[in-house]
Amino acid sequence: AQKVTQAQTEISVVEKEDVTLDCVYETRDTTYYLFWYKQPPSGELVFLIRRNSFDEQNEISGRYSWNFQKSTSSFNFTITASQVVDSAVYFCAPGDLYNNNDMRFGAGTRLTVKP
Amino acid sequence: DGGITQSPKYLFRKEGQNVTLSCEQNLNHDAMYWYRQDPGQGLRLIYYSQIVNDFQKGDIAEGYSVSREKKESFPLTVTSAQKNPTAFYLCASSSRTVLSGANVLTFGAGSRLTVL
């Protein structure tokens, strides 16, 4: 089974600050997916990114960027110029390449962005 | 719009009562999942179903039961055997296209169950 550690339980920043959410995972698979989901106060988890373990290139999407380091089993998420709307709980999850039965979510990091 | 509908959003139950949470999807997804969320513990998998009339236990299935009689529906029953049922319950679904591998989960808005 997969396992993930999100060591930061809560982070609080002021608007426009950059913030990085850490994710360290464990997996016995040689190939796998990594996911990040966002859970706003409404409760519904929203998909942010899926990264294949083959691809170690960093990815940027607007103010969001992801740093995948296979050698350290980390998949960190950075929000640049944070906004109040970024306030949410963020979950990292490693997943099997062929099914979701083995997907395990971390405890999540609660991000609060203050105006 | 396609999505997952969970109902009720809030539910109160007396100890010893069974309660059923509804989950309906119109995404034509084969796989459906139930997760439980407690403060500080993230999401834990209760049950999942990859196909109609088949389902499997997740990590914390004790005290819960499910059925999958239709592709669109995956109701969760919280039985009186569940010792600490107060939690936030999330239903999710995904497609099972092998070529695309581990597919993205689409989540419902959740049901918050409180035992009085």
PDB file of C-alpha atoms in Angstrom:
ATOM      1  CA  ALA A   1       0.000   0.000   0.000  1.00  0.00           C
ATOM      2  CA  GLN A   2       0.999   3.571  -0.513  1.00  0.00           C
ATOM      3  CA  LYS A   3       1.781   5.871   2.392  1.00  0.00           C
ATOM      4  CA  VAL A   4       2.184   9.617   2.520  1.00  0.00           C
ATOM      5  CA  THR A   5       3.386  12.103   5.122  1.00  0.00           C
ATOM      6  CA  GLN A   6       2.375  15.733   5.145  1.00  0.00           C
ATOM      7  CA  ALA A   7       4.354  17.010   8.084  1.00  0.00           C
ATOM      8  CA  GLN A   8       2.855  20.489   8.082  1.00  0.00           C
ATOM      9  CA  THR A   9      -0.497  20.308   9.835  1.00  0.00           C
ATOM     10  CA  GLU A  10      -1.317  23.990   9.498  1.00  0.00           C
ATOM     11  CA  ILE A  11       0.283  26.920   7.714  1.00  0.00           C
ATOM     12  CA  SER A  12      -0.733  30.536   7.954  1.00  0.00           C
ATOM     13  CA  VAL A  13       0.538  33.203   5.574  1.00  0.00           C
ATOM     14  CA  VAL A  14      -0.356  36.716   4.605  1.00  0.00           C
ATOM     15  CA  GLU A  15      -1.744  37.359   1.157  1.00  0.00           C
ATOM     16  CA  LYS A  16       0.878  37.617  -1.615  1.00  0.00           C
ATOM     17  CA  GLU A  17       3.387  35.488   0.260  1.00  0.00           C
ATOM     18  CA  ASP A  18       4.715  32.347  -1.409  1.00  0.00           C
ATOM     19  CA  VAL A  19       4.056  29.091   0.417  1.00  0.00           C
ATOM     20  CA  THR A  20       5.277  25.521  -0.069  1.00  0.00           C
ATOM     21  CA  LEU A  21       3.383  22.466   1.093  1.00  0.00           C
ATOM     22  CA  ASP A  22       5.522  19.403   1.676  1.00  0.00           C
ATOM     23  CA  CYS A  23       4.672  15.836   0.726  1.00  0.00           C
ATOM     24  CA  VAL A  24       6.813  12.767   1.319  1.00  0.00           C
ATOM     25  CA  TYR A  25       5.516   9.429   0.127  1.00  0.00           C
ATOM     26  CA  GLU A  26       6.310   5.742   0.344  1.00  0.00           C
ATOM     27  CA  THR A  27       5.507   3.177  -2.287  1.00  0.00           C
ATOM     28  CA  ARG A  28       6.689  -0.282  -3.248  1.00  0.00           C
ATOM     29  CA  ASP A  29       5.799   0.344  -6.861  1.00  0.00           C
ATOM     30  CA  THR A  30       8.463   1.352  -9.345  1.00  0.00           C
ATOM     31  CA  THR A  31       5.964   3.333 -11.370  1.00  0.00           C
ATOM     32  CA  TYR A  32       3.096   5.226  -9.862  1.00  0.00           C
ATOM     33  CA  TYR A  33       1.084   8.404  -9.915  1.00  0.00           C
ATOM     34  CA  LEU A  34       1.161  11.290  -7.472  1.00  0.00           C
ATOM     35  CA  PHE A  35      -1.809  13.555  -6.883  1.00  0.00           C
ATOM     36  CA  TRP A  36      -2.650  16.789  -5.132  1.00  0.00           C
ATOM     37  CA  TYR A  37      -6.216  17.675  -4.168  1.00  0.00           C
ATOM     38  CA  LYS A  38      -7.648  20.833  -2.632  1.00  0.00           C
ATOM     39  CA  GLN A  39     -10.504  20.824  -0.126  1.00  0.00           C
ATOM     40  CA  PRO A  40     -12.043  24.294   0.272  1.00  0.00           C
ATOM     41  CA  PRO A  41     -14.386  25.055   3.183  1.00  0.00           C
ATOM     42  CA  SER A  42     -17.320  23.738   1.142  1.00  0.00           C
ATOM     43  CA  GLY A  43     -15.916  20.228   1.711  1.00  0.00           C
ATOM     44  CA  GLU A  44     -15.651  18.866  -1.815  1.00  0.00           C
ATOM     45  CA  LEU A  45     -12.162  17.756  -2.832  1.00  0.00           C
ATOM     46  CA  VAL A  46     -10.973  19.223  -6.100  1.00  0.00           C
ATOM     47  CA  PHE A  47      -8.301  17.630  -8.254  1.00  0.00           C
ATOM     48  CA  LEU A  48      -5.207  19.797  -8.853  1.00  0.00           C
ATOM     49  CA  ILE A  49      -2.576  17.634 -10.513  1.00  0.00           C
ATOM     50  CA  ARG A  50      -1.582  14.101 -11.422  1.00  0.00           C
ATOM     51  CA  ARG A  51       2.093  13.346 -12.034  1.00  0.00           C
ATOM     52  CA  ASN A  52       3.503  10.117 -13.440  1.00  0.00           C
ATOM     53  CA  SER A  53       6.633   8.874 -11.688  1.00  0.00           C
ATOM     54  CA  PHE A  54       8.354   8.643 -15.073  1.00  0.00           C
ATOM     55  CA  ASP A  55       8.249  12.387 -15.436  1.00  0.00           C
ATOM     56  CA  GLU A  56      10.429  14.307 -13.007  1.00  0.00           C
ATOM     57  CA  GLN A  57      10.080  17.653 -14.698  1.00  0.00           C
ATOM     58  CA  ASN A  58       8.672  20.361 -12.520  1.00  0.00           C
ATOM     59  CA  GLU A  59       5.269  21.610 -13.533  1.00  0.00           C
ATOM     60  CA  ILE A  60       3.828  25.090 -13.368  1.00  0.00           C
ATOM     61  CA  SER A  61       0.210  26.063 -13.743  1.00  0.00           C
ATOM     62  CA  GLY A  62      -0.432  29.719 -13.145  1.00  0.00           C
ATOM     63  CA  ARG A  63       0.466  30.468  -9.527  1.00  0.00           C
ATOM     64  CA  TYR A  64       0.842  26.762  -8.744  1.00  0.00           C
ATOM     65  CA  SER A  65       4.014  24.751  -9.208  1.00  0.00           C
ATOM     66  CA  TRP A  66       5.063  21.266  -8.241  1.00  0.00           C
ATOM     67  CA  ASN A  67       8.530  19.950  -7.501  1.00  0.00           C
ATOM     68  CA  PHE A  68       8.914  16.185  -7.878  1.00  0.00           C
ATOM     69  CA  GLN A  69      12.084  14.641  -6.493  1.00  0.00           C
ATOM     70  CA  LYS A  70      12.015  10.894  -6.950  1.00  0.00           C
ATOM     71  CA  SER A  71      15.344  10.460  -5.173  1.00  0.00           C
ATOM     72  CA  THR A  72      13.871  11.860  -1.954  1.00  0.00           C
ATOM     73  CA  SER A  73      10.299  10.620  -2.549  1.00  0.00           C
ATOM     74  CA  SER A  74       8.927  14.103  -2.322  1.00  0.00           C
ATOM     75  CA  PHE A  75       6.285  15.942  -4.306  1.00  0.00           C
ATOM     76  CA  ASN A  76       6.061  19.460  -2.958  1.00  0.00           C
ATOM     77  CA  PHE A  77       3.498  22.052  -3.958  1.00  0.00           C
ATOM     78  CA  THR A  78       4.203  25.784  -4.091  1.00  0.00           C
ATOM     79  CA  ILE A  79       1.661  28.574  -4.348  1.00  0.00           C
ATOM     80  CA  THR A  80       3.151  31.846  -5.525  1.00  0.00           C
ATOM     81  CA  ALA A  81       1.605  35.140  -4.474  1.00  0.00           C
ATOM     82  CA  SER A  82      -1.014  33.424  -2.338  1.00  0.00           C
ATOM     83  CA  GLN A  83      -4.584  34.696  -2.260  1.00  0.00           C
ATOM     84  CA  VAL A  84      -7.341  34.393   0.306  1.00  0.00           C
ATOM     85  CA  VAL A  85      -9.159  31.975  -2.015  1.00  0.00           C
ATOM     86  CA  ASP A  86      -6.237  29.574  -1.646  1.00  0.00           C
ATOM     87  CA  SER A  87      -7.300  28.935   1.955  1.00  0.00           C
ATOM     88  CA  ALA A  88      -8.137  25.242   2.085  1.00  0.00           C
ATOM     89  CA  VAL A  89      -6.889  21.855   3.167  1.00  0.00           C
ATOM     90  CA  TYR A  90      -4.499  20.332   0.658  1.00  0.00           C
ATOM     91  CA  PHE A  91      -4.011  16.596   0.279  1.00  0.00           C
ATOM     92  CA  CYS A  92      -1.185  14.716  -1.358  1.00  0.00           C
ATOM     93  CA  ALA A  93      -1.797  11.128  -2.452  1.00  0.00           C
ATOM     94  CA  PRO A  94       0.312   8.517  -4.231  1.00  0.00           C
ATOM     95  CA  GLY A  95      -1.651   6.172  -6.458  1.00  0.00           C
ATOM     96  CA  ASP A  96      -1.185   2.906  -8.271  1.00  0.00           C
ATOM     97  CA  LEU A  97      -0.702   3.193 -11.999  1.00  0.00           C
ATOM     98  CA  TYR A  98      -3.665   0.997 -12.882  1.00  0.00           C
ATOM     99  CA  ASN A  99      -6.317   1.427 -10.211  1.00  0.00           C
ATOM    100  CA  ASN A 100      -7.382   3.630  -7.373  1.00  0.00           C
ATOM    101  CA  ASN A 101      -7.952   0.924  -4.798  1.00  0.00           C
ATOM    102  CA  ASP A 102      -4.570   1.493  -3.269  1.00  0.00           C
ATOM    103  CA  MET A 103      -4.677   5.276  -3.150  1.00  0.00           C
ATOM    104  CA  ARG A 104      -3.986   6.641   0.303  1.00  0.00           C
ATOM    105  CA  PHE A 105      -4.330  10.250   1.323  1.00  0.00           C
ATOM    106  CA  GLY A 106      -2.107  12.114   3.730  1.00  0.00           C
ATOM    107  CA  ALA A 107      -3.540  13.907   6.735  1.00  0.00           C
ATOM    108  CA  GLY A 108      -3.581  17.111   4.760  1.00  0.00           C
ATOM    109  CA  THR A 109      -2.163  20.570   5.330  1.00  0.00           C
ATOM    110  CA  ARG A 110      -4.543  23.346   6.299  1.00  0.00           C
ATOM    111  CA  LEU A 111      -3.495  26.577   4.611  1.00  0.00           C
ATOM    112  CA  THR A 112      -4.880  29.875   5.834  1.00  0.00           C
ATOM    113  CA  VAL A 113      -4.169  32.964   3.776  1.00  0.00           C
ATOM    114  CA  LYS A 114      -4.901  36.167   5.632  1.00  0.00           C
ATOM    115  CA  PRO A 115      -5.701  39.411   3.828  1.00  0.00           C
TER     116      PRO A 115
ATOM    117  CA  ASP B   1     -23.577  19.132 -15.483  1.00  0.00           C
ATOM    118  CA  GLY B   2     -21.980  15.834 -14.581  1.00  0.00           C
ATOM    119  CA  GLY B   3     -21.030  15.200 -11.018  1.00  0.00           C
ATOM    120  CA  ILE B   4     -21.644  13.395  -7.763  1.00  0.00           C
ATOM    121  CA  THR B   5     -24.568  14.143  -5.502  1.00  0.00           C
ATOM    122  CA  GLN B   6     -24.434  13.187  -1.862  1.00  0.00           C
ATOM    123  CA  SER B   7     -27.395  13.441   0.467  1.00  0.00           C
ATOM    124  CA  PRO B   8     -28.206  14.454   3.047  1.00  0.00           C
ATOM    125  CA  LYS B   9     -25.587  17.131   3.645  1.00  0.00           C
ATOM    126  CA  TYR B  10     -26.151  17.013   7.391  1.00  0.00           C
ATOM    127  CA  LEU B  11     -27.560  14.104   9.357  1.00  0.00           C
ATOM    128  CA  PHE B  12     -28.163  13.524  13.022  1.00  0.00           C
ATOM    129  CA  ARG B  13     -28.602  10.072  14.444  1.00  0.00           C
ATOM    130  CA  LYS B  14     -29.344   8.631  17.805  1.00  0.00           C
ATOM    131  CA  GLU B  15     -27.096   5.924  19.141  1.00  0.00           C
ATOM    132  CA  GLY B  16     -28.188   2.469  18.055  1.00  0.00           C
ATOM    133  CA  GLN B  17     -29.792   3.607  14.815  1.00  0.00           C
ATOM    134  CA  ASN B  18     -28.675   2.684  11.333  1.00  0.00           C
ATOM    135  CA  VAL B  19     -28.439   5.463   8.792  1.00  0.00           C
ATOM    136  CA  THR B  20     -27.941   5.397   5.029  1.00  0.00           C
ATOM    137  CA  LEU B  21     -25.987   8.017   3.086  1.00  0.00           C
ATOM    138  CA  SER B  22     -26.825   8.420  -0.556  1.00  0.00           C
ATOM    139  CA  CYS B  23     -24.297   8.815  -3.381  1.00  0.00           C
ATOM    140  CA  GLU B  24     -25.365   9.228  -6.993  1.00  0.00           C
ATOM    141  CA  GLN B  25     -23.167   9.994 -10.001  1.00  0.00           C
ATOM    142  CA  ASN B  26     -23.996  10.803 -13.607  1.00  0.00           C
ATOM    143  CA  LEU B  27     -20.440  10.661 -14.892  1.00  0.00           C
ATOM    144  CA  ASN B  28     -20.769   7.123 -16.253  1.00  0.00           C
ATOM    145  CA  HIS B  29     -17.920   6.087 -13.974  1.00  0.00           C
ATOM    146  CA  ASP B  30     -17.481   2.420 -13.202  1.00  0.00           C
ATOM    147  CA  ALA B  31     -15.657   2.789  -9.887  1.00  0.00           C
ATOM    148  CA  MET B  32     -17.052   4.377  -6.753  1.00  0.00           C
ATOM    149  CA  TYR B  33     -15.570   4.913  -3.311  1.00  0.00           C
ATOM    150  CA  TRP B  34     -16.516   5.923   0.216  1.00  0.00           C
ATOM    151  CA  TYR B  35     -14.080   7.782   2.446  1.00  0.00           C
ATOM    152  CA  ARG B  36     -14.358   8.908   6.022  1.00  0.00           C
ATOM    153  CA  GLN B  37     -12.707  12.129   7.157  1.00  0.00           C
ATOM    154  CA  ASP B  38     -11.945  12.920  10.787  1.00  0.00           C
ATOM    155  CA  PRO B  39     -10.150  16.061  11.964  1.00  0.00           C
ATOM    156  CA  GLY B  40      -6.401  15.696  11.605  1.00  0.00           C
ATOM    157  CA  GLN B  41      -6.597  12.213  10.105  1.00  0.00           C
ATOM    158  CA  GLY B  42      -7.133  12.844   6.449  1.00  0.00           C
ATOM    159  CA  LEU B  43      -9.275  10.520   4.369  1.00  0.00           C
ATOM    160  CA  ARG B  44      -9.647   6.832   5.108  1.00  0.00           C
ATOM    161  CA  LEU B  45     -11.123   4.361   2.642  1.00  0.00           C
ATOM    162  CA  ILE B  46     -14.244   2.533   3.842  1.00  0.00           C
ATOM    163  CA  TYR B  47     -15.456   0.609   0.795  1.00  0.00           C
ATOM    164  CA  TYR B  48     -14.964   0.689  -2.939  1.00  0.00           C
ATOM    165  CA  SER B  49     -16.683  -0.804  -5.939  1.00  0.00           C
ATOM    166  CA  GLN B  50     -15.113  -1.306  -9.338  1.00  0.00           C
ATOM    167  CA  ILE B  51     -18.226  -2.655 -11.023  1.00  0.00           C
ATOM    168  CA  VAL B  52     -21.925  -3.154 -10.443  1.00  0.00           C
ATOM    169  CA  ASN B  53     -22.810  -5.889  -7.948  1.00  0.00           C
ATOM    170  CA  ASP B  54     -19.254  -6.061  -6.639  1.00  0.00           C
ATOM    171  CA  PHE B  55     -17.562  -4.178  -3.834  1.00  0.00           C
ATOM    172  CA  GLN B  56     -14.541  -4.550  -1.587  1.00  0.00           C
ATOM    173  CA  LYS B  57     -13.652  -3.519   1.949  1.00  0.00           C
ATOM    174  CA  GLY B  58     -11.233  -0.689   2.466  1.00  0.00           C
ATOM    175  CA  ASP B  59      -9.179   0.075   5.550  1.00  0.00           C
ATOM    176  CA  ILE B  60     -12.035   0.774   7.977  1.00  0.00           C
ATOM    177  CA  ALA B  61     -15.049  -1.226   6.773  1.00  0.00           C
ATOM    178  CA  GLU B  62     -16.165  -2.486  10.188  1.00  0.00           C
ATOM    179  CA  GLY B  63     -19.582  -1.132  11.113  1.00  0.00           C
ATOM    180  CA  TYR B  64     -20.398  -0.087   7.558  1.00  0.00           C
ATOM    181  CA  SER B  65     -22.179  -1.747   4.658  1.00  0.00           C
ATOM    182  CA  VAL B  66     -22.697  -0.838   1.003  1.00  0.00           C
ATOM    183  CA  SER B  67     -24.529  -2.000  -2.079  1.00  0.00           C
ATOM    184  CA  ARG B  68     -23.947  -1.417  -5.778  1.00  0.00           C
ATOM    185  CA  GLU B  69     -27.086  -2.446  -7.604  1.00  0.00           C
ATOM    186  CA  LYS B  70     -26.814   0.300 -10.205  1.00  0.00           C
ATOM    187  CA  LYS B  71     -23.810   1.894 -11.838  1.00  0.00           C
ATOM    188  CA  GLU B  72     -24.961   5.333 -10.755  1.00  0.00           C
ATOM    189  CA  SER B  73     -25.562   4.598  -7.101  1.00  0.00           C
ATOM    190  CA  PHE B  74     -23.382   3.522  -4.173  1.00  0.00           C
ATOM    191  CA  PRO B  75     -25.201   4.023  -0.859  1.00  0.00           C
ATOM    192  CA  LEU B  76     -23.387   3.652   2.440  1.00  0.00           C
ATOM    193  CA  THR B  77     -25.123   2.385   5.569  1.00  0.00           C
ATOM    194  CA  VAL B  78     -23.609   3.285   8.905  1.00  0.00           C
ATOM    195  CA  THR B  79     -24.780   0.583  11.274  1.00  0.00           C
ATOM    196  CA  SER B  80     -25.137   0.599  15.024  1.00  0.00           C
ATOM    197  CA  ALA B  81     -21.998  -1.546  15.133  1.00  0.00           C
ATOM    198  CA  GLN B  82     -19.874   1.447  14.162  1.00  0.00           C
ATOM    199  CA  LYS B  83     -18.469   2.630  17.480  1.00  0.00           C
ATOM    200  CA  ASN B  84     -17.679   6.209  16.579  1.00  0.00           C
ATOM    201  CA  PRO B  85     -19.672   7.189  13.505  1.00  0.00           C
ATOM    202  CA  THR B  86     -19.552  10.968  13.903  1.00  0.00           C
ATOM    203  CA  ALA B  87     -17.513  12.111  10.903  1.00  0.00           C
ATOM    204  CA  PHE B  88     -17.561  13.678   7.454  1.00  0.00           C
ATOM    205  CA  TYR B  89     -18.247  11.128   4.709  1.00  0.00           C
ATOM    206  CA  LEU B  90     -17.087  11.634   1.149  1.00  0.00           C
ATOM    207  CA  CYS B  91     -18.142   9.675  -1.890  1.00  0.00           C
ATOM    208  CA  ALA B  92     -15.966   9.603  -5.006  1.00  0.00           C
ATOM    209  CA  SER B  93     -15.943   8.014  -8.420  1.00  0.00           C
ATOM    210  CA  SER B  94     -13.495   7.398 -11.226  1.00  0.00           C
ATOM    211  CA  SER B  95     -13.380   5.812 -14.637  1.00  0.00           C
ATOM    212  CA  ARG B  96     -11.506   2.545 -15.104  1.00  0.00           C
ATOM    213  CA  THR B  97      -9.940   3.043 -18.473  1.00  0.00           C
ATOM    214  CA  VAL B  98      -6.821   0.906 -18.273  1.00  0.00           C
ATOM    215  CA  LEU B  99      -4.903   2.991 -20.763  1.00  0.00           C
ATOM    216  CA  SER B 100      -5.174   6.086 -18.639  1.00  0.00           C
ATOM    217  CA  GLY B 101      -4.110   4.298 -15.513  1.00  0.00           C
ATOM    218  CA  ALA B 102      -4.921   5.602 -12.070  1.00  0.00           C
ATOM    219  CA  ASN B 103      -7.665   8.017 -12.873  1.00  0.00           C
ATOM    220  CA  VAL B 104      -8.664  11.191 -11.221  1.00  0.00           C
ATOM    221  CA  LEU B 105     -11.187  10.899  -8.427  1.00  0.00           C
ATOM    222  CA  THR B 106     -14.260  13.102  -8.594  1.00  0.00           C
ATOM    223  CA  PHE B 107     -15.707  13.825  -5.176  1.00  0.00           C
ATOM    224  CA  GLY B 108     -19.131  14.727  -3.884  1.00  0.00           C
ATOM    225  CA  ALA B 109     -19.689  17.571  -1.440  1.00  0.00           C
ATOM    226  CA  GLY B 110     -19.867  15.195   1.511  1.00  0.00           C
ATOM    227  CA  SER B 111     -22.305  14.254   4.250  1.00  0.00           C
ATOM    228  CA  ARG B 112     -21.680  15.221   7.849  1.00  0.00           C
ATOM    229  CA  LEU B 113     -23.037  12.675  10.299  1.00  0.00           C
ATOM    230  CA  THR B 114     -23.421  13.494  13.965  1.00  0.00           C
ATOM    231  CA  VAL B 115     -24.458  10.936  16.543  1.00  0.00           C
ATOM    232  CA  LEU B 116     -26.330  12.441  19.455  1.00  0.00           C
TER     233      LEU B 116
END
